[in-house]
PDB file of C-alpha atoms in Angstrom:
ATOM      1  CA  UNK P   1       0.000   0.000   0.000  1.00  0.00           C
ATOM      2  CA  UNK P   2       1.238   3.338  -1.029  1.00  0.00           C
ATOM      3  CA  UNK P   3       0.660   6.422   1.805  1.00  0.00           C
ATOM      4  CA  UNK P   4       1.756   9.939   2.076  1.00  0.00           C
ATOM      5  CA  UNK P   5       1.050  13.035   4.395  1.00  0.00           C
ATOM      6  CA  UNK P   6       0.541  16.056   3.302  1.00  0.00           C
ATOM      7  CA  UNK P   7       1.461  18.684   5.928  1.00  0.00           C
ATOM      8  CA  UNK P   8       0.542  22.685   5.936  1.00  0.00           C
ATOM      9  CA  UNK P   9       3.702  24.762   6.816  1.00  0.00           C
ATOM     10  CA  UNK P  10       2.794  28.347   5.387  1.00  0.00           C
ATOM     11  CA  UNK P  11       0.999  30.065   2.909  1.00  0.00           C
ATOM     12  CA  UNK P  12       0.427  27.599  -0.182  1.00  0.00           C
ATOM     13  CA  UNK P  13       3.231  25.637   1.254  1.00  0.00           C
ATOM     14  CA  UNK P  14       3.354  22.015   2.122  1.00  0.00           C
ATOM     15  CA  UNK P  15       5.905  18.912   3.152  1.00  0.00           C
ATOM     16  CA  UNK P  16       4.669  15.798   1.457  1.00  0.00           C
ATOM     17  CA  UNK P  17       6.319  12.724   3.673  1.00  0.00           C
ATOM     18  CA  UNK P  18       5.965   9.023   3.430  1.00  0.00           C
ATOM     19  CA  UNK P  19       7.865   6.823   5.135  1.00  0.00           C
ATOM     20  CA  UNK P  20      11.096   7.278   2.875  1.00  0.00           C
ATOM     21  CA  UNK P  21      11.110  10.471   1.461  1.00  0.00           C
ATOM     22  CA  UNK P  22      10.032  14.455   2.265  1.00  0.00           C
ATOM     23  CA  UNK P  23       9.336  16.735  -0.943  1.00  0.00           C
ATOM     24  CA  UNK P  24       8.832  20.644  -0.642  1.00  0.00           C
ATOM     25  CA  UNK P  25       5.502  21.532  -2.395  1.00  0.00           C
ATOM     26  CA  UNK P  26       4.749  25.324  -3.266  1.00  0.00           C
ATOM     27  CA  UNK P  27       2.054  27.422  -5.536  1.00  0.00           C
ATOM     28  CA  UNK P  28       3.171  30.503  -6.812  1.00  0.00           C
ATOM     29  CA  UNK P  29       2.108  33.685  -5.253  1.00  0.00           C
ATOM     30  CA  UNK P  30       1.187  37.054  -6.950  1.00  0.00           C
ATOM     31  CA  UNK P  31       4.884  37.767  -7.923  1.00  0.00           C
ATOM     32  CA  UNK P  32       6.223  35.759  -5.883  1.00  0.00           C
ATOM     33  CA  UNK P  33       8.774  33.384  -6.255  1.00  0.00           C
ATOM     34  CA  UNK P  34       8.419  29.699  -5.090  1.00  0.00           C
ATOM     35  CA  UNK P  35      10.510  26.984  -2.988  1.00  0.00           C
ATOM     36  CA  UNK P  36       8.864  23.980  -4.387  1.00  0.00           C
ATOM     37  CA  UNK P  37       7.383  21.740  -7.023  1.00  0.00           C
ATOM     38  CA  UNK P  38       3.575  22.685  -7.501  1.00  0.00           C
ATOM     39  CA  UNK P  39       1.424  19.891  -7.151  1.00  0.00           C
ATOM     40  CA  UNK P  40       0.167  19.461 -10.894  1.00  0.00           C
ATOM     41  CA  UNK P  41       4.267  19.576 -11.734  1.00  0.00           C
ATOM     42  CA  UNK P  42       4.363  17.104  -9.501  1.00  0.00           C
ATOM     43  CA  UNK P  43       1.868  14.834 -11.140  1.00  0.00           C
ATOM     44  CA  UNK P  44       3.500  15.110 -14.230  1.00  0.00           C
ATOM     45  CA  UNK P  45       7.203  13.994 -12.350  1.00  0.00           C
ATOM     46  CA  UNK P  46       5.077  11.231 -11.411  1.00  0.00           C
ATOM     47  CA  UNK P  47       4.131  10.192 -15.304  1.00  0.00           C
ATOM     48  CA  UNK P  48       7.850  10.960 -16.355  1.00  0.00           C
ATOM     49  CA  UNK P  49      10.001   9.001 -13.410  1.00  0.00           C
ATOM     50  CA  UNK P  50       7.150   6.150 -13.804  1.00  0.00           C
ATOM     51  CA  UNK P  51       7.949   5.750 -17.831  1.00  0.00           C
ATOM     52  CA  UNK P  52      11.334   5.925 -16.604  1.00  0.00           C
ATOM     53  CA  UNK P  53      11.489   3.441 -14.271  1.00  0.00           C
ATOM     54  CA  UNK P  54       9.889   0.515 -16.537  1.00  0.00           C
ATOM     55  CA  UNK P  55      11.714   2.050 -19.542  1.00  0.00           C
ATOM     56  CA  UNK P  56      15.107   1.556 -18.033  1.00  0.00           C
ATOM     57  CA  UNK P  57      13.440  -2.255 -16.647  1.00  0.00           C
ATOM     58  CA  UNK P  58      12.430  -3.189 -20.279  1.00  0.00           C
ATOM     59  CA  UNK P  59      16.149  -1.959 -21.613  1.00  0.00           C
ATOM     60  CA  UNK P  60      17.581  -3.607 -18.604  1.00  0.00           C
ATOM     61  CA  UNK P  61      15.578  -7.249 -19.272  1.00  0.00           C
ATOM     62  CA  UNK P  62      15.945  -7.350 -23.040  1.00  0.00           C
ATOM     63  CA  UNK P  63      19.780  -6.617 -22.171  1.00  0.00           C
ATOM     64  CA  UNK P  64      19.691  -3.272 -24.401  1.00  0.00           C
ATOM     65  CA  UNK P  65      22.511  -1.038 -23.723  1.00  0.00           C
ATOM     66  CA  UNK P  66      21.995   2.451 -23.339  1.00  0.00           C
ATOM     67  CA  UNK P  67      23.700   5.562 -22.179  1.00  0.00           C
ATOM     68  CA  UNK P  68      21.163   7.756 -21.038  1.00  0.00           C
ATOM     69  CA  UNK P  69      17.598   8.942 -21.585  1.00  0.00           C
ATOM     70  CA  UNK P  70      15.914  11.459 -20.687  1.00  0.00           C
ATOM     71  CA  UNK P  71      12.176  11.623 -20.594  1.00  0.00           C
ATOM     72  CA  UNK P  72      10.115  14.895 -20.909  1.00  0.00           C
ATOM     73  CA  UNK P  73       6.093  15.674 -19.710  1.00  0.00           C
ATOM     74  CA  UNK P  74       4.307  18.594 -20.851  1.00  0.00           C
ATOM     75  CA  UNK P  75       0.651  19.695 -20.308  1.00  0.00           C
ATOM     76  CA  UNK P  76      -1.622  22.852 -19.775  1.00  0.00           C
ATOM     77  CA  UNK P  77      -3.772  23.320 -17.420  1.00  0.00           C
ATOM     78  CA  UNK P  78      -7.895  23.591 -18.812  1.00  0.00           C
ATOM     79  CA  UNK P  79      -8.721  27.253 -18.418  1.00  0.00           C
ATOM     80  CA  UNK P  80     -12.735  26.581 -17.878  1.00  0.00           C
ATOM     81  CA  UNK P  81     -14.133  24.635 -14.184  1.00  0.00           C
ATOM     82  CA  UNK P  82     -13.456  22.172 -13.945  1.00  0.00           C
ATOM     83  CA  UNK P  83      -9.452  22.776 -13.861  1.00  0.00           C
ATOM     84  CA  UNK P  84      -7.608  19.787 -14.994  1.00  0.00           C
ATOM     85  CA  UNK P  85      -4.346  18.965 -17.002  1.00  0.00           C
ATOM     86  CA  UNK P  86      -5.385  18.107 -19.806  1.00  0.00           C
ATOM     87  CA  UNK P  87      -3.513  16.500 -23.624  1.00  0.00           C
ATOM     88  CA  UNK P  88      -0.211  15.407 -21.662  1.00  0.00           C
ATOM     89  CA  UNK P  89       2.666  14.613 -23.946  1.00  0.00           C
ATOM     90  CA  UNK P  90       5.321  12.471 -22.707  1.00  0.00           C
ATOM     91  CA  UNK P  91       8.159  11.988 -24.830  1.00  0.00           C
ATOM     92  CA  UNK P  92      11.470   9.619 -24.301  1.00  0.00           C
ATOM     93  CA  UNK P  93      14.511  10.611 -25.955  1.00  0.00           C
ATOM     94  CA  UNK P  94      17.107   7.779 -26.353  1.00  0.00           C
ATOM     95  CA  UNK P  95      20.022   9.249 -27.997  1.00  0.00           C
ATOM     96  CA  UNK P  96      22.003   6.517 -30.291  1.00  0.00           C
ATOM     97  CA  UNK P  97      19.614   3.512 -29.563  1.00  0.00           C
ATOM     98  CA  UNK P  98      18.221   2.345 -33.161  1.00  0.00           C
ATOM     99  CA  UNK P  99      15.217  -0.385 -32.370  1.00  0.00           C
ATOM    100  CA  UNK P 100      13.649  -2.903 -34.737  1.00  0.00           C
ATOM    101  CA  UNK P 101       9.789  -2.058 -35.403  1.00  0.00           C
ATOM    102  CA  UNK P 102       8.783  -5.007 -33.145  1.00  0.00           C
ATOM    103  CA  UNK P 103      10.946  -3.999 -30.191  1.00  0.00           C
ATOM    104  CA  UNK P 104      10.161  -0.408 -30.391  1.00  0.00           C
ATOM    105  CA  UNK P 105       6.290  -1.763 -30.109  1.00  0.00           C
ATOM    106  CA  UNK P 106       7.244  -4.142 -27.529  1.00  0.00           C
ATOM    107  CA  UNK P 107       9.004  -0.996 -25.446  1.00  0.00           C
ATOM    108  CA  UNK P 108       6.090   1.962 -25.985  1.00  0.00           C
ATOM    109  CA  UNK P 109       3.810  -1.447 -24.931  1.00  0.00           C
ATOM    110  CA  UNK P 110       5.826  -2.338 -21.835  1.00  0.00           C
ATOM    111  CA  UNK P 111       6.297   1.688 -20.502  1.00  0.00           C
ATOM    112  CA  UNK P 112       2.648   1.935 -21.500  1.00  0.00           C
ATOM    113  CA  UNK P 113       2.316  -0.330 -18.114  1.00  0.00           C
ATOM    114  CA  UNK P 114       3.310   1.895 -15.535  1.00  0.00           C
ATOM    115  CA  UNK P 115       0.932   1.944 -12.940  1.00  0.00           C
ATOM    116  CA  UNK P 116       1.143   5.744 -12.964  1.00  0.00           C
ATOM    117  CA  UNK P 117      -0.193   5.687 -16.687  1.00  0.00           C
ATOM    118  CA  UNK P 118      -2.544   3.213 -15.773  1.00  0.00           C
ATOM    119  CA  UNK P 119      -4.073   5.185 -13.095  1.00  0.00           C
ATOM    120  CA  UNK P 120      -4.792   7.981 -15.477  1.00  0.00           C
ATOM    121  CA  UNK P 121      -6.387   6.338 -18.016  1.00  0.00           C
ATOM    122  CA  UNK P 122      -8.556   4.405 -15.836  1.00  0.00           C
ATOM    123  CA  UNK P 123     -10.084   7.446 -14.076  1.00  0.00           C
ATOM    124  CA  UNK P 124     -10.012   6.227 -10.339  1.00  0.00           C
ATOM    125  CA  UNK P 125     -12.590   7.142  -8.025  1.00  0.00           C
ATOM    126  CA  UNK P 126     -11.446   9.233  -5.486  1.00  0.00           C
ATOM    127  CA  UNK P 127     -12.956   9.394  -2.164  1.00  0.00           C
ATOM    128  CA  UNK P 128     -12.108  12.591  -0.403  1.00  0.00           C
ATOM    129  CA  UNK P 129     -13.039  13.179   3.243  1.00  0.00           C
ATOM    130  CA  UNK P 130     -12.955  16.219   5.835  1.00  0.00           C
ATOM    131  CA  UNK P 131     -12.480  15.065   9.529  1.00  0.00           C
ATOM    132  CA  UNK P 132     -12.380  17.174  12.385  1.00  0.00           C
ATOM    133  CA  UNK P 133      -9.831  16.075  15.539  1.00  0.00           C
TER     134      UNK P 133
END
Protein backbone atom coordinates (compact mmCIF):
# COMPACT_ATOMS: atom_id res chain seq x y z
CA UNK A 1 0.00 0.00 0.00
CA UNK A 2 1.24 3.34 -1.03
CA UNK A 3 0.66 6.42 1.80
CA UNK A 4 1.76 9.94 2.08
CA UNK A 5 1.05 13.04 4.40
CA UNK A 6 0.54 16.06 3.30
CA UNK A 7 1.46 18.68 5.93
CA UNK A 8 0.54 22.69 5.94
CA UNK A 9 3.70 24.76 6.82
CA UNK A 10 2.79 28.35 5.39
CA UNK A 11 1.00 30.06 2.91
CA UNK A 12 0.43 27.60 -0.18
CA UNK A 13 3.23 25.64 1.25
CA UNK A 14 3.35 22.01 2.12
CA UNK A 15 5.90 18.91 3.15
CA UNK A 16 4.67 15.80 1.46
CA UNK A 17 6.32 12.72 3.67
CA UNK A 18 5.96 9.02 3.43
CA UNK A 19 7.86 6.82 5.14
CA UNK A 20 11.10 7.28 2.88
CA UNK A 21 11.11 10.47 1.46
CA UNK A 22 10.03 14.45 2.27
CA UNK A 23 9.34 16.74 -0.94
CA UNK A 24 8.83 20.64 -0.64
CA UNK A 25 5.50 21.53 -2.40
CA UNK A 26 4.75 25.32 -3.27
CA UNK A 27 2.05 27.42 -5.54
CA UNK A 28 3.17 30.50 -6.81
CA UNK A 29 2.11 33.69 -5.25
CA UNK A 30 1.19 37.05 -6.95
CA UNK A 31 4.88 37.77 -7.92
CA UNK A 32 6.22 35.76 -5.88
CA UNK A 33 8.77 33.38 -6.25
CA UNK A 34 8.42 29.70 -5.09
CA UNK A 35 10.51 26.98 -2.99
CA UNK A 36 8.86 23.98 -4.39
CA UNK A 37 7.38 21.74 -7.02
CA UNK A 38 3.57 22.68 -7.50
CA UNK A 39 1.42 19.89 -7.15
CA UNK A 40 0.17 19.46 -10.89
CA UNK A 41 4.27 19.58 -11.73
CA UNK A 42 4.36 17.10 -9.50
CA UNK A 43 1.87 14.83 -11.14
CA UNK A 44 3.50 15.11 -14.23
CA UNK A 45 7.20 13.99 -12.35
CA UNK A 46 5.08 11.23 -11.41
CA UNK A 47 4.13 10.19 -15.30
CA UNK A 48 7.85 10.96 -16.35
CA UNK A 49 10.00 9.00 -13.41
CA UNK A 50 7.15 6.15 -13.80
CA UNK A 51 7.95 5.75 -17.83
CA UNK A 52 11.33 5.92 -16.60
CA UNK A 53 11.49 3.44 -14.27
CA UNK A 54 9.89 0.52 -16.54
CA UNK A 55 11.71 2.05 -19.54
CA UNK A 56 15.11 1.56 -18.03
CA UNK A 57 13.44 -2.26 -16.65
CA UNK A 58 12.43 -3.19 -20.28
CA UNK A 59 16.15 -1.96 -21.61
CA UNK A 60 17.58 -3.61 -18.60
CA UNK A 61 15.58 -7.25 -19.27
CA UNK A 62 15.94 -7.35 -23.04
CA UNK A 63 19.78 -6.62 -22.17
CA UNK A 64 19.69 -3.27 -24.40
CA UNK A 65 22.51 -1.04 -23.72
CA UNK A 66 22.00 2.45 -23.34
CA UNK A 67 23.70 5.56 -22.18
CA UNK A 68 21.16 7.76 -21.04
CA UNK A 69 17.60 8.94 -21.59
CA UNK A 70 15.91 11.46 -20.69
CA UNK A 71 12.18 11.62 -20.59
CA UNK A 72 10.11 14.90 -20.91
CA UNK A 73 6.09 15.67 -19.71
CA UNK A 74 4.31 18.59 -20.85
CA UNK A 75 0.65 19.69 -20.31
CA UNK A 76 -1.62 22.85 -19.77
CA UNK A 77 -3.77 23.32 -17.42
CA UNK A 78 -7.89 23.59 -18.81
CA UNK A 79 -8.72 27.25 -18.42
CA UNK A 80 -12.73 26.58 -17.88
CA UNK A 81 -14.13 24.64 -14.18
CA UNK A 82 -13.46 22.17 -13.94
CA UNK A 83 -9.45 22.78 -13.86
CA UNK A 84 -7.61 19.79 -14.99
CA UNK A 85 -4.35 18.96 -17.00
CA UNK A 86 -5.39 18.11 -19.81
CA UNK A 87 -3.51 16.50 -23.62
CA UNK A 88 -0.21 15.41 -21.66
CA UNK A 89 2.67 14.61 -23.95
CA UNK A 90 5.32 12.47 -22.71
CA UNK A 91 8.16 11.99 -24.83
CA UNK A 92 11.47 9.62 -24.30
CA UNK A 93 14.51 10.61 -25.96
CA UNK A 94 17.11 7.78 -26.35
CA UNK A 95 20.02 9.25 -28.00
CA UNK A 96 22.00 6.52 -30.29
CA UNK A 97 19.61 3.51 -29.56
CA UNK A 98 18.22 2.34 -33.16
CA UNK A 99 15.22 -0.38 -32.37
CA UNK A 100 13.65 -2.90 -34.74
CA UNK A 101 9.79 -2.06 -35.40
CA UNK A 102 8.78 -5.01 -33.14
CA UNK A 103 10.95 -4.00 -30.19
CA UNK A 104 10.16 -0.41 -30.39
CA UNK A 105 6.29 -1.76 -30.11
CA UNK A 106 7.24 -4.14 -27.53
CA UNK A 107 9.00 -1.00 -25.45
CA UNK A 108 6.09 1.96 -25.98
CA UNK A 109 3.81 -1.45 -24.93
CA UNK A 110 5.83 -2.34 -21.83
CA UNK A 111 6.30 1.69 -20.50
CA UNK A 112 2.65 1.93 -21.50
CA UNK A 113 2.32 -0.33 -18.11
CA UNK A 114 3.31 1.90 -15.54
CA UNK A 115 0.93 1.94 -12.94
CA UNK A 116 1.14 5.74 -12.96
CA UNK A 117 -0.19 5.69 -16.69
CA UNK A 118 -2.54 3.21 -15.77
CA UNK A 119 -4.07 5.19 -13.10
CA UNK A 120 -4.79 7.98 -15.48
CA UNK A 121 -6.39 6.34 -18.02
CA UNK A 122 -8.56 4.40 -15.84
CA UNK A 123 -10.08 7.45 -14.08
CA UNK A 124 -10.01 6.23 -10.34
CA UNK A 125 -12.59 7.14 -8.03
CA UNK A 126 -11.45 9.23 -5.49
CA UNK A 127 -12.96 9.39 -2.16
CA UNK A 128 -12.11 12.59 -0.40
CA UNK A 129 -13.04 13.18 3.24
CA UNK A 130 -12.96 16.22 5.84
CA UNK A 131 -12.48 15.07 9.53
CA UNK A 132 -12.38 17.17 12.39
CA UNK A 133 -9.83 16.07 15.54
Amino acid sequence: MYEIDVRYQDSFKYTVRSPNYEIKIDFPKDGGLIEGITPPDLLLASLGSCAAVYLERYLNGAKIKFDKFTVKVKSEICPETPHYLKNIALTINLPGLKLEQKRYNALLEFIKNCPVHNTLKHNPVVDINLEEK
